Each structure stands twice: as structure tokens, then as C-alpha cells.
Short mmCIF file of C-alpha atoms in Angstrom, two decimals:
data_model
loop_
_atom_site.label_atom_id
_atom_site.label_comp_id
_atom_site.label_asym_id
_atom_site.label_seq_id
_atom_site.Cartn_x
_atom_site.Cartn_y
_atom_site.Cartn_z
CA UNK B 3 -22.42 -0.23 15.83
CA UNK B 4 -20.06 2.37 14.56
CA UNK B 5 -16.56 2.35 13.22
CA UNK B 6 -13.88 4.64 13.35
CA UNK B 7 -11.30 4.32 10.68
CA UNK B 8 -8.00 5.77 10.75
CA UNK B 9 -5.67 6.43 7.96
CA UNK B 10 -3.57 8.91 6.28
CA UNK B 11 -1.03 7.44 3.68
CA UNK B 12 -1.59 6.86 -0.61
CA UNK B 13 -1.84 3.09 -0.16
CA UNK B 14 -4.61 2.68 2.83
CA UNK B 15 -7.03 5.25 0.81
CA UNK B 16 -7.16 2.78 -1.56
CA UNK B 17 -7.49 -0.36 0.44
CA UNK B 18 -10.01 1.87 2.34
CA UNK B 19 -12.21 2.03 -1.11
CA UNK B 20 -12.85 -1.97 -1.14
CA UNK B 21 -13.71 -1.51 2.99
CA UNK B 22 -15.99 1.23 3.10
CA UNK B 23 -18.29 0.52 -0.54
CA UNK B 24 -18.63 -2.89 1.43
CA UNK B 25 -19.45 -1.53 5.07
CA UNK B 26 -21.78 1.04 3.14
CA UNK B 27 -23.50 -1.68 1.08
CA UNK B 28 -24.44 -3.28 4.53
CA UNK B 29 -25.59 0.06 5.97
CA UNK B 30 -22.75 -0.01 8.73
CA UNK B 31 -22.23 3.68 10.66
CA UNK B 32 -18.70 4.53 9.78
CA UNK B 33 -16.65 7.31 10.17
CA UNK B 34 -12.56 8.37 8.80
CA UNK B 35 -10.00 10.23 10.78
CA UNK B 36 -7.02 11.39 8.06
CA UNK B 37 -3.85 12.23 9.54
CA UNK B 38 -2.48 13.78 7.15
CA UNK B 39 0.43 11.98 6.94
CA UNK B 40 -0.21 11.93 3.10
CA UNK B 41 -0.36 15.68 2.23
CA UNK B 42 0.46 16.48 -1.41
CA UNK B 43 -3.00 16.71 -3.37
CA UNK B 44 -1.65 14.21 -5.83
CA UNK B 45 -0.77 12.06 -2.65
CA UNK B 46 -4.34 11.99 -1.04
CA UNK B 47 -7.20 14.15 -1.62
CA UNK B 48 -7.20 12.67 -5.00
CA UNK B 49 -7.62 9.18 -4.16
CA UNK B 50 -10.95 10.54 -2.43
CA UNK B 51 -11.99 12.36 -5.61
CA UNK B 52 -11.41 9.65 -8.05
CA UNK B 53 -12.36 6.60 -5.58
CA UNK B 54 -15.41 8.64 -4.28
CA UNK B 55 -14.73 7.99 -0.71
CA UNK B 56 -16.68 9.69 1.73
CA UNK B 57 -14.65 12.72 3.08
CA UNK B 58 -12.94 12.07 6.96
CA UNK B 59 -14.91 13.56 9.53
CA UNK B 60 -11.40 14.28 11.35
CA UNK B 61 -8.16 15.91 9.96
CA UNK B 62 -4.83 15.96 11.40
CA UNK B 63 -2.62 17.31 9.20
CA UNK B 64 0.56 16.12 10.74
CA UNK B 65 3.42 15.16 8.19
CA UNK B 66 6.86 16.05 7.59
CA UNK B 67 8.17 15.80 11.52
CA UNK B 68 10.49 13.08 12.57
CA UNK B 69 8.81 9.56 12.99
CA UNK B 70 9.12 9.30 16.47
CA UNK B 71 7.63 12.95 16.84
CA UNK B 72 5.08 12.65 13.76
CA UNK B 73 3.35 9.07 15.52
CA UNK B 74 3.62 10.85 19.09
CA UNK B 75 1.54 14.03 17.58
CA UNK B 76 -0.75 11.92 15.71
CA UNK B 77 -1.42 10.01 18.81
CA UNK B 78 -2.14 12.98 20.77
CA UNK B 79 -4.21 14.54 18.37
CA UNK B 80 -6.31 11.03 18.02
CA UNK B 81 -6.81 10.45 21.66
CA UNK B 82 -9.68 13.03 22.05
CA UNK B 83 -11.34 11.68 18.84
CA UNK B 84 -11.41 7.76 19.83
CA UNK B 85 -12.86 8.98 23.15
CA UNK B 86 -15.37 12.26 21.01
CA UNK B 87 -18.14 9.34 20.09
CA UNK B 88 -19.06 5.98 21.44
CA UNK B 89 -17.25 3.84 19.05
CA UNK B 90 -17.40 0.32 18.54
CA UNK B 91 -14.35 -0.51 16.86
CA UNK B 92 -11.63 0.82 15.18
CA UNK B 93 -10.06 -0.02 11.98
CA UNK B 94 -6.15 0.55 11.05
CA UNK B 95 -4.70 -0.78 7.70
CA UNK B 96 -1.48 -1.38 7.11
CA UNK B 97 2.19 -0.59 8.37
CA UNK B 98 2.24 2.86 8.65
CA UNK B 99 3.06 5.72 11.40
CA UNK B 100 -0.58 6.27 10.92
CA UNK B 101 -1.23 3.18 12.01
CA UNK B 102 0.92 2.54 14.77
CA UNK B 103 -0.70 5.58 15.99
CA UNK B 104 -3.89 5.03 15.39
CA UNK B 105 -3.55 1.80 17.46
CA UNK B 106 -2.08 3.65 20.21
CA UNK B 107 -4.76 6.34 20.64
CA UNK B 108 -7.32 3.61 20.18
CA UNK B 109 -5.42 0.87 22.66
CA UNK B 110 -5.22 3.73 24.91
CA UNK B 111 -8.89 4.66 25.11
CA UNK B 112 -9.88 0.51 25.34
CA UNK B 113 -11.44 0.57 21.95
CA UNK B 114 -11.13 -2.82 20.06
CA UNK B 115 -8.81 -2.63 17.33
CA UNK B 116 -9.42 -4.52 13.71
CA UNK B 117 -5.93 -4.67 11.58
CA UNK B 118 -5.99 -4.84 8.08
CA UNK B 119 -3.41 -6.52 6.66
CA UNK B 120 -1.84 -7.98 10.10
CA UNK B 121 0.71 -10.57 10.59
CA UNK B 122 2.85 -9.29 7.53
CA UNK B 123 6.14 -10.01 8.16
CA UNK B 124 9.64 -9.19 5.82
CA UNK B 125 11.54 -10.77 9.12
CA UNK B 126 13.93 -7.29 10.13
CA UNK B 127 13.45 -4.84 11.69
CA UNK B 128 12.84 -1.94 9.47
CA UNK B 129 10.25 0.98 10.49
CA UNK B 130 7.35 -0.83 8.85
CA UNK B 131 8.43 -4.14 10.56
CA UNK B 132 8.17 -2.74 13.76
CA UNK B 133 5.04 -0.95 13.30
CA UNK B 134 3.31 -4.15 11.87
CA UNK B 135 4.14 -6.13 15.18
CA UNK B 136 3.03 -3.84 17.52
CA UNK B 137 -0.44 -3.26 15.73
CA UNK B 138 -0.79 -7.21 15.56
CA UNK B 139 -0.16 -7.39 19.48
CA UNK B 140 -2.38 -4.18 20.10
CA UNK B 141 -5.43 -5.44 17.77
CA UNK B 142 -8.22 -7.34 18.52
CA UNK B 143 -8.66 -8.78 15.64
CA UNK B 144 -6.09 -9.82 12.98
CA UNK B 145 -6.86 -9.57 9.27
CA UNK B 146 -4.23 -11.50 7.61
CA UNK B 147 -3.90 -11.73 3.73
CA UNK B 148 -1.84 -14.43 2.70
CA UNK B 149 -1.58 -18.00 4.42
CA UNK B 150 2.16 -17.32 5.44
CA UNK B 151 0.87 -13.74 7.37
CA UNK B 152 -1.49 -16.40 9.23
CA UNK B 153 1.34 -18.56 10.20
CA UNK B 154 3.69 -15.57 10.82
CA UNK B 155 0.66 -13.96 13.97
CA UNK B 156 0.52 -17.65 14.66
CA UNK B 157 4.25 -17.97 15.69
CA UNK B 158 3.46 -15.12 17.70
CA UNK B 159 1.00 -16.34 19.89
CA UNK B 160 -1.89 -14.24 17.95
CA UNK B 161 -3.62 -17.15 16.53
CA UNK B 162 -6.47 -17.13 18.02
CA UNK B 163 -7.19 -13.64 17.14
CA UNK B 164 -6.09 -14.18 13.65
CA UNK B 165 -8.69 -14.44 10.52
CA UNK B 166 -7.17 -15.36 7.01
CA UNK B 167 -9.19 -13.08 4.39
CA UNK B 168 -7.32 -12.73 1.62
CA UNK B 169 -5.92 -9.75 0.08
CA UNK B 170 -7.53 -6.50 0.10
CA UNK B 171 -5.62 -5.33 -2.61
CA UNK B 172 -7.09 -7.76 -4.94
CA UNK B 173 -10.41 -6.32 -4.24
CA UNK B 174 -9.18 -3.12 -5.18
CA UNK B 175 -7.61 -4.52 -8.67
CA UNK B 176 -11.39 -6.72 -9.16
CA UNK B 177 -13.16 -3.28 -8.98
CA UNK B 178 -11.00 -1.55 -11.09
CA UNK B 179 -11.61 -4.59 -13.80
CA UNK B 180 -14.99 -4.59 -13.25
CA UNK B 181 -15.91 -1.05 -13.61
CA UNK B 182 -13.52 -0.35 -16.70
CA UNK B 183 -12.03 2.41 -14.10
CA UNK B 184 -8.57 2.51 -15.47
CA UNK B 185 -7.76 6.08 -16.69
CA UNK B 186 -4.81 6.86 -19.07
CA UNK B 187 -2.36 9.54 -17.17
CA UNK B 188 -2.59 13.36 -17.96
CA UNK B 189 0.04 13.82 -21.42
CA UNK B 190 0.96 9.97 -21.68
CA UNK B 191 0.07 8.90 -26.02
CA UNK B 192 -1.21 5.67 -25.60
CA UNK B 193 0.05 4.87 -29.26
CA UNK B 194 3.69 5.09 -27.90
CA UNK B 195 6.27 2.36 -27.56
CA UNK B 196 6.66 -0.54 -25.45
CA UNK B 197 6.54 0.94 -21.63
CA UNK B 198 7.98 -0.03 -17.92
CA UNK B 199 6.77 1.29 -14.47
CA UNK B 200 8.67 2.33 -11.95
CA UNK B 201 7.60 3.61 -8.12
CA UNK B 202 10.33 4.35 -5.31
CA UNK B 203 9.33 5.73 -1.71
CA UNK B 204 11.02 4.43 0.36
CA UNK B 205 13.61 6.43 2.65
CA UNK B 206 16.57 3.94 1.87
CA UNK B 207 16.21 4.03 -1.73
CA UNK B 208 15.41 8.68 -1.42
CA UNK B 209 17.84 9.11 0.99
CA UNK B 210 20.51 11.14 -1.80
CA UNK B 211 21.19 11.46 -5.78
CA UNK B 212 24.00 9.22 -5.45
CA UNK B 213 21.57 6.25 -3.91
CA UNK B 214 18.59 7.38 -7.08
CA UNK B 215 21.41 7.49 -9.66
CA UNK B 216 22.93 3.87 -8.63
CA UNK B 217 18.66 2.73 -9.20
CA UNK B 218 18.21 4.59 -12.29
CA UNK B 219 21.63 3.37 -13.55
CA UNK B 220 20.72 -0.25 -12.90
CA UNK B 221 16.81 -0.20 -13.73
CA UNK B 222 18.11 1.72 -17.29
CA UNK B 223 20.41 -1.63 -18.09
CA UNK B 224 18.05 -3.82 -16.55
CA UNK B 225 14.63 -2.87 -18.74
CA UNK B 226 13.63 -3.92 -21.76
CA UNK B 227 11.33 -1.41 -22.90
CA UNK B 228 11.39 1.68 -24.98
CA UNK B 229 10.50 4.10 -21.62
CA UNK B 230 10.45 3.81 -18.13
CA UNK B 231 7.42 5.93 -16.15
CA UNK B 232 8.20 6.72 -13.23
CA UNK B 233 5.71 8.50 -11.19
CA UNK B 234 7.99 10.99 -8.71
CA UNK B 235 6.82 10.84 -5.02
CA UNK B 236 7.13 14.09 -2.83
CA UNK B 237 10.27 12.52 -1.00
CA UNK B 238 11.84 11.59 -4.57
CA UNK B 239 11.52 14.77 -5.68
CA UNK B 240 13.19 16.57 -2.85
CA UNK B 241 16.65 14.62 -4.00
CA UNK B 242 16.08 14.61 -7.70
CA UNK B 243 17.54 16.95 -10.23
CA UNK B 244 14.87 19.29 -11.60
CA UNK B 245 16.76 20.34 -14.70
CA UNK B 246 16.85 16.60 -15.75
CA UNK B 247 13.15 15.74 -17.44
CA UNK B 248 14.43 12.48 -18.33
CA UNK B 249 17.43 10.03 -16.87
CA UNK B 250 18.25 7.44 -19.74
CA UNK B 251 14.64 5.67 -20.57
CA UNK B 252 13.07 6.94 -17.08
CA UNK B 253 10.61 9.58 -17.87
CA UNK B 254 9.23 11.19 -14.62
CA UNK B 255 6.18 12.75 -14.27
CA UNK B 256 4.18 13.94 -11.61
CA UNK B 257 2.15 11.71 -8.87
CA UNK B 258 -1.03 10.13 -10.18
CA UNK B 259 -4.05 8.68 -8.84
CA UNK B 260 -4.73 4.73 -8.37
CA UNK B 261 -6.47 4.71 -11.74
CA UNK B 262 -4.01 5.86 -13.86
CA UNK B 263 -1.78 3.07 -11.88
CA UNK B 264 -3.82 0.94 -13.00
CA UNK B 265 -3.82 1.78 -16.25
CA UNK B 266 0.19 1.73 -16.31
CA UNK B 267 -0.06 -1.52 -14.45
CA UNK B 268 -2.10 -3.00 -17.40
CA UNK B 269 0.41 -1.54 -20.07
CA UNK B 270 3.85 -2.83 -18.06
CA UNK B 271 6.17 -4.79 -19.29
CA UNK B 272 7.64 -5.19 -16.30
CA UNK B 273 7.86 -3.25 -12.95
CA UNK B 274 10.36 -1.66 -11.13
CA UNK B 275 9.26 -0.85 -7.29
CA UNK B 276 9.98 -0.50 -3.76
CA UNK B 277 6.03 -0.79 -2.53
CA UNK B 278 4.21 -3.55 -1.02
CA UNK B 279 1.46 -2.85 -2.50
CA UNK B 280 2.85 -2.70 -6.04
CA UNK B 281 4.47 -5.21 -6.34
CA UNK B 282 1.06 -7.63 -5.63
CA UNK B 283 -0.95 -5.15 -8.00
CA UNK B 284 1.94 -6.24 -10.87
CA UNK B 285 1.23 -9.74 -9.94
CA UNK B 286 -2.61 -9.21 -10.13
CA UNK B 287 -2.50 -8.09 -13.48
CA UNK B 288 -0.10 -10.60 -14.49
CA UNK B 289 3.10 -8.62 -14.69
CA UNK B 290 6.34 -9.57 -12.90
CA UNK B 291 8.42 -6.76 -10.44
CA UNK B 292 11.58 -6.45 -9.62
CA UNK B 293 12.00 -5.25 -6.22
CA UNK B 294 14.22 -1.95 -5.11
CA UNK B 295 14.35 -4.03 -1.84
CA UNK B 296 16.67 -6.00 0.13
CA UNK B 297 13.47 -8.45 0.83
CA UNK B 298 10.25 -9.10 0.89
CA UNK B 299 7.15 -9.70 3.27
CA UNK B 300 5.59 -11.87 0.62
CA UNK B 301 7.81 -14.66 0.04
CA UNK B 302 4.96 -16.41 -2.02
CA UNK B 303 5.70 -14.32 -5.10
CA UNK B 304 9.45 -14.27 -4.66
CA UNK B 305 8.77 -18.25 -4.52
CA UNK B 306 6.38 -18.76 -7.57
CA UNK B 307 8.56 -16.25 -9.58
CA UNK B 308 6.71 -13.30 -9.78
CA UNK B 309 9.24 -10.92 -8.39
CA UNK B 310 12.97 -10.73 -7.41
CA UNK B 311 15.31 -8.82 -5.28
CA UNK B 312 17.36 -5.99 -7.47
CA UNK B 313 20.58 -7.21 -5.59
CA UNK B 314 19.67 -10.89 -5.53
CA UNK B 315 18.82 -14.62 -7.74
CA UNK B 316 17.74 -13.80 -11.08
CA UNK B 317 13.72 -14.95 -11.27
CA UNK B 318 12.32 -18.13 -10.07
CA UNK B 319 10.32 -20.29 -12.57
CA UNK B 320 6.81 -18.76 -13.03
CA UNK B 321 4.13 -20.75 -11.12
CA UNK B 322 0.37 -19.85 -10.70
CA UNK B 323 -0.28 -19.20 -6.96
CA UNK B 324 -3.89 -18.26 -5.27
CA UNK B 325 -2.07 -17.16 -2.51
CA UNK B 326 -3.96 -14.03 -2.02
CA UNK B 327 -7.59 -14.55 -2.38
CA UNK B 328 -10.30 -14.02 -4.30
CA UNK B 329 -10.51 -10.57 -4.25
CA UNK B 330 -12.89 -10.84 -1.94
CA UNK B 331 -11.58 -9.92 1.09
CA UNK B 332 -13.59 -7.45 2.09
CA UNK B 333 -16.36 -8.71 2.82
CA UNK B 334 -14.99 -11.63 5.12
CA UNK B 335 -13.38 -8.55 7.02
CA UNK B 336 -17.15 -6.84 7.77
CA UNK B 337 -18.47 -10.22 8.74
CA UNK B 338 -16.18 -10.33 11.62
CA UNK B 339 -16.31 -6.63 12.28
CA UNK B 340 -20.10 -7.30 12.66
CA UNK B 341 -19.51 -10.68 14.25
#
């Protein structure tokens, strides 16, 4: 057996971590194509320095083109790799234009298709949306992490090719935990006050100063702490003022690896973020988010009042869910990639 892998983005290096130390404990042949979609050091090749992931056989480097044009050249550039070796499989994570064209290239070539984190659903039709229901329909196999992704491929017709695992992310998190990994960010005091975290990516939310000044102006009344850190992403940047080193209680600093999120994560009072993935680390180390979004593709902690909408109901009652696992996710995905 052997497994091509294909990502290129921040958040599927890390869920790639939990995947490969579990396909390497088993001794499975594996290989990573990078598209590059992720360029800025403090975007990528760091997550394979601090996570120790094995370097991708295959580089891309396509970023910064138009999404329609950036997943056509990423396909393009795939389909001679997914044909270069006789895979077995192939693995996509997430919601990505990596991913969408990784599926392609791989769909394409007849190579079955193993999506992690399938059947997510925020039920629009956003970029992300559309990319996670055309992986689902593409994939052989359909990784779901949360009960209500199951039923969401389920509605779809995908049942039968759908596998409840858990949540990868949670993996991640367990590791973190249970090697001590977390790492305090380059120039942060530890001994300083009370602290808040705050991500934004997203085009919607990067898309001028105007739209970034509206957040800032809202997540400065809304937090309770004595500083906000706000870690600026590549796109941010591009819009934000460079003469202004703080905005309020917002302190940005540059992009930092998953440990020092962690580390942040552990500190938060509370979070402030636009990310999937963030806002179900904040719930995995017990912290509630408040989302720079308009909704959410996990309803469960909207419902059990671990996050909230910035323009909607104040918070739910707290409840204790196990909606995501165990944190042991990974290893029910590599049983059925071996199955």
C-alpha cells in the first residue's frame, strides 16, 4: 500500500501531524504533495519544523492567483503526480482549494479518495461550502467528525461511504497535552495581565480597513481582558495599517506556529475567531469563542454554549458535549485506510 497525501494550507499541516505519526507508527508507505497554497514561512514550513513532519516529496508552489485559476493550476500540476507512482489511495483534509483540487487530480486519474473531515456542513454556499460537497461526492471514503457531519453525508446519499471518527483536531490538542509541547510566543512576558486571542482569515472579514476596524471596534468593547493577541495572517496584513502596533487592547504580532497557539489557547480568556479549527481548539481546552462569522458548521458548540455568532444570541447555557471524540481519531481513520 502507499498513500499520497495532499495539502497545502496552516490548518491541514497540523491535522496532517496526528495522520502521519499514526500511519508511521504502523509502518504505512506514505508520501505529501504541498501546494503551496500556504506560502509565508510563518504560514507553513514552520508547522513542518516544529511538528517534525516528514518534508513533501512534491511542491507546487501555487498561491496568490484567483480561486478559480489557483484550484485549476493546482490540478494541473497534480495530475502527473497522482499518475508518477502506483498509489493506493489518496488522502485530502479539509475544505480547502487544495483540496478540491487534490480530489480532482486524484478523481481524474481513478485513485480512491479518503476525506478528512467530510460531511461538514455550515448550510450556504460559501467557497468552503462548496468545496466540502464536492470532495464528499468525489471521495471514497468519508471521514466525518462529529455525529451531525454523519447525518449531514447521510442526507446526501453518502452514507454508506461515511465513517464517524471523531475529530482530528482533538488528536492534535491530546498530543500537544501529552508531550508538554506548548511553547510561549517569541517577546510575549508570561507574567503579564489577563489575555484574549484573536485569529481572522477569512476574505469577508480582510476584504478592507473599514470591514477590520468595524471587528476591532466591536471585539475591543466586547473583551474582558487586559490585551487582545492577535496573530496577523498574510491576507490581514495586506489591509492593515502598519504604523498602528496596537488598535485599542489588540496587540498584533506576527504569525506563529501551532505551539505557541496552543500555548495562547491555554492562557485565553476568551477567543475571538473566524476559523473552524479554532474555534473547536478553544472548546478543547475549555475556553469559549465568539465567532467573526455569520454561522457555523458545528452547531453542537453553538448548541451546548461554547461559542456564538458576533452578530447574533448572546451565549447558550454551558453544557458538556463529547461531540467530537476522543481524540482519537486517527487511528480509526488508518484502520479503514488499511481496511
Amino acid at each position: 500500500m502507499k498513500i499520497l497525501t495532499i495539502i497545502g494550507t496552516r490548518p491541514q499541516y497540523v491535522k496532517w501531524w496526528a495522520l502521519e505519526a499514526e500511519l508511521r507508527r504502523r509502518g504505512v508507505d506514505y508520501a505529501v504533495a504541498d501546494t503551496g497554497q500556504h506560502f509565508d514561512p510563518n504560514m507553513s514550513a514552520v508547522f513542518f519544523d516544529q511538528l517534525g513532519l516528514t518534508p513533501p516529496k512534491h511542491r507546487l508552489e501555487v498561491h496568490s492567483l484567483p480561486i478559480a485559476h489557483m484550484i485549476g493550476t493546482m490540478a494541473g500540476k497534480l495530475a502527473p503526480i497522482v499518475q508518477s507512482e502506483p498509489w493506493t489511495k489518496c488522502v485530502v483534509i479539509g475544505d480547502t482549494a487544495s483540496t478540491l483540487a487534490g480530489a480532482l487530480a486524484a478523481a481524474r486519474a481513478g485513485l480512491p479518495i479518503y476525506h478528512v473531515e467530510a460531511g461538514v456542513r455550515s448550510q450556504n454556499r460559501n467557497p468552503e461550502e462548496l468545496n466540502r460537497v464536492a470532495v464528499d461526492h468525489l471521495s471514497e471514503k468519508l471521514f466525518c467528525p462529529t455525529d451531525y457531519a454523519f447525518d449531514c453525508a447521510r442526507e446526501e446519499g453518502l452514507e454508506a461511504r461515511s465513517i464517524w471518527t471523531g475529530d482530528i483536531n482533538f488528536d492534535c490538542v491530546r498530543l500537544v497535552r501529552e508531550g508538554g509541547l506548548a511553547v510561549r510566543p517569541e517577546g510575549l512576558d508570561e507574567t503579564s495581565g489577563s489575555i484574549d486571542f484573536m485569529t481572522l482569515h477569512r476574505a469577508e472579514n480582510t476584504v478592507s480597513a473599514d470591514v477590520l476596524s468595524d471587528i476591532f471596534e466591536y471585539v475591543n468593547d466586547t473583551s474582558g481582558a487586559d490585551e487582545i493577541i492577535f496573530p496577523v495572517h498574510p491576507r490581514t496584513r495586506s489591509v492593515l495599517d502598519p504604523e498602528r502596533a496596537r488598535i485599542g487592547k489588540i496587540r498584533p504580532i506576527a504569525p506563529i506556529g501551532y505551539l505557541e497557539t496552543q500555548w495562547l489557547l491555554e492562557r485565553a480568556r476568551h477567543v475571538f475567531t473566524d476559523s473552524g479549527g479554532v474555534q473547536k481548539e478553544a472548546f478543547f481546552h475549555g475556553v469559549r469563542a465568539t465567532l467573526i462569522l455569520d454561522d457555523t458548521p458545528y452547531p453542537e458548540l453553538l448548541d451546548g454554549g461554547w461559542v456564538r455568532l458576533w452578530r447574533g444570541e448572546d451565549f447558550k447555557d454551558r453544557q458538556t458535549i463529547d461531540a467530537f471524540g476522543d481524540g482519537r481519531a486517527a487511528a480509526r481513520m488508518v484502520d479503514e485506510i488499511l481496511a
